[in-house]
Amino acid sequence: EVVATASLLLAALLSSTVCTLAVSTLCAVADVWNTVGTGQFWMVSLDTSCMYVYFILPLVFLASRFNAMYGEMVNDTLQELAQSVELDDNMPISPTQMTNSAVLLLLSLCTTLGVAMIKSLCPFSAYLHSRVYTHGQPNTKKIAVCLDWSDHKDLLTTDTNPFGEESKVLLNLVVTHQNLVDDADQLKAVDKAGHCIVPYTGDRMMLGEYMKIFEKVPTWSHGETEPLDMVQASKRGTKIALWSNYYTNRVDMKELSADLESHNGGSIICFENIPNVVDVIKELCSKGFTVTHLSDVAKDDIPMILDEQN
């Protein structure tokens, strides 16, 4: 029974480890290539999978051929080496049991680390279900700043521009269903001024209220949620914005500036409960970045269908 259980566990861990490592590789390649949106992520993943087939499959065939030709000889040699080792009669487990335990531990460790790597590199599960953006196109000097409407609505409901009279800062304001109900007129004025009103992806009650106020389907929504909600968002043409930088309570300007300079634009920055958010945005503008609408930072995926005239 113990042997049967260990065999089942080994098979389960082996299959999960192979799958996890394969997905980790796809996520790592996509992270290095700085893919913009779900379409590019799928394209990079397909290319990476083809490279797997092109390079790794021949190695598998060579290993199988080597095992067919020399496997018996290698096995006999290992058995002779094992018999030549004098074992202590008081050892609690045999070398075979020790090897099996080590393999199970190694597979468990690889699976655990692989899942953690996937979660740290990119939202893989979200990419499977919807059009998700963690950042936009680099080298554009354009960045998107997302703020909570409840915390910062006073910034945009005054007669004066808090960022300066000549400033063209456009913000992306994340709203709840209650915000739409309570502040409909203010949100319509803010939307007309060019700012982006971004509902939460998982709030199903919000869609009807949003369309009632703005008479259109939301272009963007915010946050990862249940797969069904993300699928429905994609079907109605709504893109999902996550973030490349997220700060709560305080902003490390040195860290943020270094990250922005490394990509030279395309970042989606979320600020939550930042008391001096106006000063932070002014400083970002002073460094040459344009704070603007999400649609200007993360543009649509390049269409796969060529125009007939081309």
mmCIF file of C-alpha atoms in Angstrom:
data_model
loop_
_atom_site.group_PDB
_atom_site.id
_atom_site.type_symbol
_atom_site.label_atom_id
_atom_site.label_comp_id
_atom_site.label_asym_id
_atom_site.label_seq_id
_atom_site.Cartn_x
_atom_site.Cartn_y
_atom_site.Cartn_z
ATOM 1 C CA GLU A 1 0.000 0.000 0.000
ATOM 2 C CA VAL A 2 2.842 2.370 0.852
ATOM 3 C CA VAL A 3 4.533 1.665 -2.472
ATOM 4 C CA ALA A 4 1.270 2.214 -4.380
ATOM 5 C CA THR A 5 0.625 5.497 -2.558
ATOM 6 C CA ALA A 6 4.176 6.669 -3.228
ATOM 7 C CA SER A 7 3.817 5.802 -6.915
ATOM 8 C CA LEU A 8 0.577 7.768 -7.211
ATOM 9 C CA LEU A 9 2.110 10.700 -5.378
ATOM 10 C CA LEU A 10 5.192 10.568 -7.592
ATOM 11 C CA ALA A 11 3.068 10.558 -10.765
ATOM 12 C CA ALA A 12 0.939 13.468 -9.534
ATOM 13 C CA LEU A 13 3.946 15.540 -8.476
ATOM 14 C CA LEU A 14 5.840 14.781 -11.672
ATOM 15 C CA SER A 15 2.982 15.910 -13.900
ATOM 16 C CA SER A 16 2.300 19.027 -11.817
ATOM 17 C CA THR A 17 6.004 19.905 -11.734
ATOM 18 C CA VAL A 18 6.368 19.610 -15.507
ATOM 19 C CA CYS A 19 3.274 21.759 -16.057
ATOM 20 C CA THR A 20 4.378 24.348 -13.475
ATOM 21 C CA LEU A 21 7.892 24.636 -14.880
ATOM 22 C CA ALA A 22 6.547 24.985 -18.422
ATOM 23 C CA VAL A 23 4.176 27.779 -17.397
ATOM 24 C CA SER A 24 6.938 29.431 -15.343
ATOM 25 C CA THR A 25 9.115 29.476 -18.441
ATOM 26 C CA LEU A 26 6.355 31.112 -20.499
ATOM 27 C CA CYS A 27 5.798 33.739 -17.799
ATOM 28 C CA ALA A 28 9.512 34.423 -17.403
ATOM 29 C CA VAL A 29 10.017 34.899 -21.154
ATOM 30 C CA ALA A 30 6.978 37.184 -21.352
ATOM 31 C CA ASP A 31 8.264 39.198 -18.409
ATOM 32 C CA VAL A 32 11.684 39.664 -20.013
ATOM 33 C CA TRP A 33 10.139 40.629 -23.352
ATOM 34 C CA ASN A 34 7.864 43.127 -21.557
ATOM 35 C CA THR A 35 4.729 41.989 -23.373
ATOM 36 C CA VAL A 36 1.911 44.526 -23.608
ATOM 37 C CA GLY A 37 -1.540 43.024 -23.163
ATOM 38 C CA THR A 38 -2.970 39.553 -23.547
ATOM 39 C CA GLY A 39 -2.463 39.368 -27.322
ATOM 40 C CA GLN A 40 1.293 39.819 -27.115
ATOM 41 C CA PHE A 41 1.475 37.406 -24.162
ATOM 42 C CA TRP A 42 -0.214 34.690 -26.231
ATOM 43 C CA MET A 43 2.107 35.404 -29.149
ATOM 44 C CA VAL A 44 5.222 35.138 -26.959
ATOM 45 C CA SER A 45 3.909 31.966 -25.314
ATOM 46 C CA LEU A 46 3.280 30.382 -28.717
ATOM 47 C CA ASP A 47 6.788 31.267 -29.888
ATOM 48 C CA THR A 48 8.278 29.877 -26.684
ATOM 49 C CA SER A 49 6.286 26.655 -27.039
ATOM 50 C CA CYS A 50 7.553 26.274 -30.596
ATOM 51 C CA MET A 51 11.112 26.692 -29.332
ATOM 52 C CA TYR A 52 10.395 23.923 -26.824
ATOM 53 C CA VAL A 53 9.400 21.624 -29.661
ATOM 54 C CA TYR A 54 12.329 22.663 -31.831
ATOM 55 C CA PHE A 55 15.075 22.250 -29.234
ATOM 56 C CA ILE A 56 13.827 20.093 -26.365
ATOM 57 C CA LEU A 57 11.929 17.419 -28.318
ATOM 58 C CA PRO A 58 15.114 16.272 -30.131
ATOM 59 C CA LEU A 59 16.832 16.009 -26.751
ATOM 60 C CA VAL A 60 14.004 13.780 -25.518
ATOM 61 C CA PHE A 61 14.425 11.534 -28.567
ATOM 62 C CA LEU A 62 18.191 11.374 -28.016
ATOM 63 C CA ALA A 63 17.717 10.496 -24.337
ATOM 64 C CA SER A 64 15.232 7.766 -25.294
ATOM 65 C CA ARG A 65 17.662 6.416 -27.899
ATOM 66 C CA PHE A 66 20.515 6.468 -25.354
ATOM 67 C CA ASN A 67 18.373 4.580 -22.841
ATOM 68 C CA ALA A 68 17.443 1.963 -25.443
ATOM 69 C CA MET A 69 21.079 1.361 -26.386
ATOM 70 C CA TYR A 70 22.922 1.749 -23.068
ATOM 71 C CA GLY A 71 20.218 1.728 -20.399
ATOM 72 C CA GLU A 72 20.754 -1.889 -19.376
ATOM 73 C CA MET A 73 24.506 -1.398 -19.063
ATOM 74 C CA VAL A 74 24.070 1.746 -16.964
ATOM 75 C CA ASN A 75 21.550 -0.034 -14.733
ATOM 76 C CA ASP A 76 23.898 -2.996 -14.170
ATOM 77 C CA THR A 77 26.734 -0.626 -13.305
ATOM 78 C CA LEU A 78 24.613 1.219 -10.758
ATOM 79 C CA GLN A 79 23.520 -2.050 -9.170
ATOM 80 C CA GLU A 80 27.139 -3.167 -8.833
ATOM 81 C CA LEU A 81 28.026 0.131 -7.184
ATOM 82 C CA ALA A 82 25.100 -0.226 -4.793
ATOM 83 C CA GLN A 83 26.113 -3.772 -3.836
ATOM 84 C CA SER A 84 29.698 -2.691 -3.217
ATOM 85 C CA VAL A 85 28.598 -0.221 -0.514
ATOM 86 C CA GLU A 86 28.467 -1.767 2.973
ATOM 87 C CA LEU A 87 25.272 -0.727 4.705
ATOM 88 C CA ASP A 88 24.762 -0.519 8.430
ATOM 89 C CA ASP A 89 22.123 -2.992 9.619
ATOM 90 C CA ASN A 90 20.736 -0.318 11.963
ATOM 91 C CA MET A 91 19.823 2.086 9.123
ATOM 92 C CA PRO A 92 16.103 2.965 9.500
ATOM 93 C CA ILE A 93 15.463 3.112 5.718
ATOM 94 C CA SER A 94 17.040 1.639 2.625
ATOM 95 C CA PRO A 95 18.912 3.662 -0.023
ATOM 96 C CA THR A 96 16.006 3.122 -2.421
ATOM 97 C CA GLN A 97 13.572 4.633 0.068
ATOM 98 C CA MET A 98 15.944 7.529 0.652
ATOM 99 C CA THR A 99 16.155 8.178 -3.094
ATOM 100 C CA ASN A 100 12.377 8.076 -3.518
ATOM 101 C CA SER A 101 11.900 10.463 -0.610
ATOM 102 C CA ALA A 102 14.480 12.856 -2.051
ATOM 103 C CA VAL A 103 12.779 12.803 -5.462
ATOM 104 C CA LEU A 104 9.371 13.493 -3.908
ATOM 105 C CA LEU A 105 10.834 16.351 -1.873
ATOM 106 C CA LEU A 106 12.534 17.822 -4.951
ATOM 107 C CA LEU A 107 9.346 17.668 -7.028
ATOM 108 C CA SER A 108 7.319 19.258 -4.221
ATOM 109 C CA LEU A 109 9.876 22.051 -3.906
ATOM 110 C CA CYS A 110 9.909 22.697 -7.665
ATOM 111 C CA THR A 111 6.108 22.855 -7.785
ATOM 112 C CA THR A 112 5.908 25.224 -4.819
ATOM 113 C CA LEU A 113 8.594 27.554 -6.126
ATOM 114 C CA GLY A 114 7.161 27.405 -9.645
ATOM 115 C CA VAL A 115 3.710 28.528 -8.528
ATOM 116 C CA ALA A 116 5.240 31.388 -6.541
ATOM 117 C CA MET A 117 7.290 32.392 -9.600
ATOM 118 C CA ILE A 118 4.205 32.419 -11.824
ATOM 119 C CA LYS A 119 2.339 34.690 -9.404
ATOM 120 C CA SER A 120 5.282 37.082 -9.166
ATOM 121 C CA LEU A 121 5.972 37.352 -12.900
ATOM 122 C CA CYS A 122 2.558 37.933 -14.483
ATOM 123 C CA PRO A 123 -1.183 37.290 -13.948
ATOM 124 C CA PHE A 124 -1.203 34.071 -15.970
ATOM 125 C CA SER A 125 -4.746 33.034 -15.000
ATOM 126 C CA ALA A 126 -6.080 36.467 -15.994
ATOM 127 C CA TYR A 127 -4.351 36.287 -19.372
ATOM 128 C CA LEU A 128 -6.213 33.055 -20.087
ATOM 129 C CA HIS A 129 -9.638 34.631 -19.615
ATOM 130 C CA SER A 130 -9.488 38.288 -20.639
ATOM 131 C CA ARG A 131 -7.626 41.212 -22.154
ATOM 132 C CA VAL A 132 -5.373 42.247 -19.298
ATOM 133 C CA TYR A 133 -2.730 44.965 -19.132
ATOM 134 C CA THR A 134 -0.145 45.320 -16.382
ATOM 135 C CA HIS A 135 1.667 48.019 -18.380
ATOM 136 C CA GLY A 136 1.540 49.777 -21.708
ATOM 137 C CA GLN A 137 4.011 50.445 -24.488
ATOM 138 C CA PRO A 138 7.490 51.441 -23.239
ATOM 139 C CA ASN A 139 9.614 54.297 -24.602
ATOM 140 C CA THR A 140 6.632 56.626 -24.961
ATOM 141 C CA LYS A 141 7.134 58.796 -21.859
ATOM 142 C CA LYS A 142 3.430 58.218 -21.142
ATOM 143 C CA ILE A 143 2.256 56.799 -17.818
ATOM 144 C CA ALA A 144 -1.191 56.116 -16.330
ATOM 145 C CA VAL A 145 -2.010 57.053 -12.724
ATOM 146 C CA CYS A 146 -4.997 55.310 -11.120
ATOM 147 C CA LEU A 147 -6.641 56.897 -8.079
ATOM 148 C CA ASP A 148 -9.611 55.967 -5.943
ATOM 149 C CA TRP A 149 -12.457 58.392 -6.644
ATOM 150 C CA SER A 150 -13.674 58.387 -3.033
ATOM 151 C CA ASP A 151 -10.284 59.549 -1.740
ATOM 152 C CA HIS A 152 -9.480 62.142 -4.422
ATOM 153 C CA LYS A 153 -12.728 63.476 -5.878
ATOM 154 C CA ASP A 154 -12.083 66.877 -4.303
ATOM 155 C CA LEU A 155 -9.068 67.280 -6.626
ATOM 156 C CA LEU A 156 -11.225 67.392 -9.748
ATOM 157 C CA THR A 157 -14.402 69.058 -8.518
ATOM 158 C CA THR A 158 -12.831 72.468 -7.886
ATOM 159 C CA ASP A 159 -12.698 75.401 -10.290
ATOM 160 C CA THR A 160 -8.890 75.450 -10.344
ATOM 161 C CA ASN A 161 -6.596 72.810 -11.787
ATOM 162 C CA PRO A 162 -4.582 71.335 -8.880
ATOM 163 C CA PHE A 163 -1.736 70.467 -11.239
ATOM 164 C CA GLY A 164 -1.418 73.944 -12.742
ATOM 165 C CA GLU A 165 -3.433 75.972 -15.221
ATOM 166 C CA GLU A 166 -1.364 74.800 -18.208
ATOM 167 C CA SER A 167 -1.241 71.189 -17.059
ATOM 168 C CA LYS A 168 -2.790 68.485 -19.242
ATOM 169 C CA VAL A 169 -2.766 65.742 -16.591
ATOM 170 C CA LEU A 170 -5.476 63.132 -17.160
ATOM 171 C CA LEU A 171 -6.248 60.713 -14.347
ATOM 172 C CA ASN A 172 -7.851 57.278 -14.219
ATOM 173 C CA LEU A 173 -10.414 57.199 -11.428
ATOM 174 C CA VAL A 174 -11.498 53.876 -9.963
ATOM 175 C CA VAL A 175 -15.145 53.990 -8.865
ATOM 176 C CA THR A 176 -17.567 51.757 -6.984
ATOM 177 C CA HIS A 177 -21.261 51.247 -7.624
ATOM 178 C CA GLN A 178 -22.067 53.596 -4.737
ATOM 179 C CA ASN A 179 -19.840 56.276 -6.279
ATOM 180 C CA LEU A 180 -21.835 56.061 -9.512
ATOM 181 C CA VAL A 181 -25.078 56.430 -7.608
ATOM 182 C CA ASP A 182 -23.977 59.301 -5.359
ATOM 183 C CA ASP A 183 -21.723 61.313 -7.695
ATOM 184 C CA ALA A 184 -23.202 60.749 -11.151
ATOM 185 C CA ASP A 185 -23.167 64.411 -12.216
ATOM 186 C CA GLN A 186 -19.621 64.994 -10.996
ATOM 187 C CA LEU A 187 -18.373 61.867 -12.733
ATOM 188 C CA LYS A 188 -20.006 62.897 -16.015
ATOM 189 C CA ALA A 189 -18.242 66.256 -15.829
ATOM 190 C CA VAL A 190 -14.913 64.574 -15.058
ATOM 191 C CA ASP A 191 -15.394 62.134 -17.940
ATOM 192 C CA LYS A 192 -16.192 65.016 -20.287
ATOM 193 C CA ALA A 193 -12.943 66.707 -19.218
ATOM 194 C CA GLY A 194 -11.014 63.710 -20.579
ATOM 195 C CA HIS A 195 -10.354 61.687 -17.446
ATOM 196 C CA CYS A 196 -11.041 57.939 -17.443
ATOM 197 C CA ILE A 197 -13.747 56.473 -15.187
ATOM 198 C CA VAL A 198 -12.751 52.908 -14.313
ATOM 199 C CA PRO A 199 -15.234 50.575 -12.570
ATOM 200 C CA TYR A 200 -14.193 47.470 -10.659
ATOM 201 C CA THR A 201 -14.130 44.317 -12.781
ATOM 202 C CA GLY A 202 -15.925 42.125 -10.259
ATOM 203 C CA ASP A 203 -18.846 44.468 -9.469
ATOM 204 C CA ARG A 204 -21.697 43.059 -11.571
ATOM 205 C CA MET A 205 -24.221 45.661 -10.375
ATOM 206 C CA MET A 206 -22.055 48.471 -11.680
ATOM 207 C CA LEU A 207 -22.346 47.817 -15.411
ATOM 208 C CA GLY A 208 -25.995 48.839 -15.692
ATOM 209 C CA GLU A 209 -25.457 51.986 -13.639
ATOM 210 C CA TYR A 210 -22.351 52.906 -15.648
ATOM 211 C CA MET A 211 -24.167 52.515 -18.979
ATOM 212 C CA LYS A 212 -27.116 54.478 -17.633
ATOM 213 C CA ILE A 213 -24.871 57.440 -16.786
ATOM 214 C CA PHE A 214 -22.364 57.425 -19.658
ATOM 215 C CA GLU A 215 -24.462 55.648 -22.311
ATOM 216 C CA LYS A 216 -21.578 53.405 -23.304
ATOM 217 C CA VAL A 217 -19.787 50.251 -22.213
ATOM 218 C CA PRO A 218 -16.754 50.945 -19.985
ATOM 219 C CA THR A 219 -13.529 50.904 -21.949
ATOM 220 C CA TRP A 220 -11.519 49.870 -18.883
ATOM 221 C CA SER A 221 -12.138 48.082 -15.621
ATOM 222 C CA HIS A 222 -9.814 47.595 -12.677
ATOM 223 C CA GLY A 223 -8.694 44.519 -10.778
ATOM 224 C CA GLU A 224 -8.476 40.771 -11.242
ATOM 225 C CA THR A 225 -11.537 38.793 -10.202
ATOM 226 C CA GLU A 226 -13.508 35.621 -11.002
ATOM 227 C CA PRO A 227 -12.837 34.125 -14.471
ATOM 228 C CA LEU A 228 -16.517 34.461 -15.454
ATOM 229 C CA ASP A 229 -16.477 38.215 -14.790
ATOM 230 C CA MET A 230 -13.260 38.656 -16.775
ATOM 231 C CA VAL A 231 -14.632 36.642 -19.706
ATOM 232 C CA GLN A 232 -17.785 38.765 -19.763
ATOM 233 C CA ALA A 233 -15.708 41.951 -19.607
ATOM 234 C CA SER A 234 -13.697 40.872 -22.641
ATOM 235 C CA LYS A 235 -16.807 39.878 -24.582
ATOM 236 C CA ARG A 236 -18.297 43.351 -24.193
ATOM 237 C CA GLY A 237 -15.017 45.012 -25.217
ATOM 238 C CA THR A 238 -13.785 46.088 -21.781
ATOM 239 C CA LYS A 239 -10.069 45.813 -21.074
ATOM 240 C CA ILE A 240 -8.787 45.096 -17.568
ATOM 241 C CA ALA A 241 -6.071 47.264 -16.039
ATOM 242 C CA LEU A 242 -3.929 45.894 -13.246
ATOM 243 C CA TRP A 243 -0.723 47.746 -12.375
ATOM 244 C CA SER A 244 3.033 47.771 -12.743
ATOM 245 C CA ASN A 245 3.532 49.910 -9.608
ATOM 246 C CA TYR A 246 1.308 49.984 -6.525
ATOM 247 C CA TYR A 247 1.818 52.271 -3.522
ATOM 248 C CA THR A 248 -0.175 52.580 -0.316
ATOM 249 C CA ASN A 249 0.168 55.377 2.282
ATOM 250 C CA ARG A 250 3.557 56.588 1.013
ATOM 251 C CA VAL A 251 5.538 56.685 -2.231
ATOM 252 C CA ASP A 252 9.205 55.798 -2.537
ATOM 253 C CA MET A 253 10.065 58.335 -5.230
ATOM 254 C CA LYS A 254 13.593 57.018 -5.691
ATOM 255 C CA GLU A 255 12.328 53.498 -6.374
ATOM 256 C CA LEU A 256 9.463 54.715 -8.562
ATOM 257 C CA SER A 257 11.682 57.038 -10.598
ATOM 258 C CA ALA A 258 14.219 54.272 -11.210
ATOM 259 C CA ASP A 259 11.514 51.912 -12.427
ATOM 260 C CA LEU A 260 9.966 54.539 -14.703
ATOM 261 C CA GLU A 261 13.337 55.430 -16.177
ATOM 262 C CA SER A 262 14.083 51.758 -16.895
ATOM 263 C CA HIS A 263 10.996 51.466 -19.126
ATOM 264 C CA ASN A 264 10.797 55.122 -20.193
ATOM 265 C CA GLY A 265 7.012 55.081 -20.090
ATOM 266 C CA GLY A 266 4.174 52.583 -20.245
ATOM 267 C CA SER A 267 3.756 52.146 -16.488
ATOM 268 C CA ILE A 268 0.350 51.814 -14.825
ATOM 269 C CA ILE A 269 0.688 53.268 -11.319
ATOM 270 C CA CYS A 270 -1.910 52.851 -8.585
ATOM 271 C CA PHE A 271 -1.855 55.197 -5.589
ATOM 272 C CA GLU A 272 -3.950 54.415 -2.510
ATOM 273 C CA ASN A 273 -4.264 56.722 0.494
ATOM 274 C CA ILE A 274 -1.373 58.966 -0.614
ATOM 275 C CA PRO A 275 -1.800 62.332 1.150
ATOM 276 C CA ASN A 276 0.583 64.259 -1.131
ATOM 277 C CA VAL A 277 -0.520 62.678 -4.408
ATOM 278 C CA VAL A 278 -0.645 66.064 -6.198
ATOM 279 C CA ASP A 279 3.012 66.725 -5.381
ATOM 280 C CA VAL A 280 3.957 63.227 -6.501
ATOM 281 C CA ILE A 281 2.211 63.664 -9.868
ATOM 282 C CA LYS A 282 3.797 67.099 -10.344
ATOM 283 C CA GLU A 283 7.232 65.597 -9.703
ATOM 284 C CA LEU A 284 6.570 62.857 -12.249
ATOM 285 C CA CYS A 285 5.590 65.497 -14.803
ATOM 286 C CA SER A 286 8.741 67.464 -14.019
ATOM 287 C CA LYS A 287 10.793 64.414 -14.993
ATOM 288 C CA GLY A 288 9.338 64.551 -18.500
ATOM 289 C CA PHE A 289 6.549 61.977 -18.152
ATOM 290 C CA THR A 290 3.033 62.589 -19.426
ATOM 291 C CA VAL A 291 0.304 61.462 -17.015
ATOM 292 C CA THR A 292 -2.600 60.513 -19.232
ATOM 293 C CA HIS A 293 -5.544 58.249 -20.070
ATOM 294 C CA LEU A 294 -5.121 54.465 -19.868
ATOM 295 C CA SER A 295 -6.030 54.138 -23.556
ATOM 296 C CA ASP A 296 -3.075 56.368 -24.495
ATOM 297 C CA VAL A 297 -0.646 54.329 -22.386
ATOM 298 C CA ALA A 298 -1.804 50.761 -23.078
ATOM 299 C CA LYS A 299 -3.046 50.716 -26.637
ATOM 300 C CA ASP A 300 -5.096 47.950 -28.199
ATOM 301 C CA ASP A 301 -3.507 44.668 -29.155
ATOM 302 C CA ILE A 302 -2.294 44.723 -32.752
ATOM 303 C CA PRO A 303 -4.997 43.016 -34.881
ATOM 304 C CA MET A 304 -4.080 39.646 -36.330
ATOM 305 C CA ILE A 305 -6.199 40.066 -39.491
ATOM 306 C CA LEU A 306 -4.554 42.053 -42.265
ATOM 307 C CA ASP A 307 -6.565 44.495 -44.318
ATOM 308 C CA GLU A 308 -7.441 43.156 -47.772
ATOM 309 C CA GLN A 309 -5.914 46.214 -49.437
ATOM 310 C CA ASN A 310 -2.558 45.353 -47.867
#
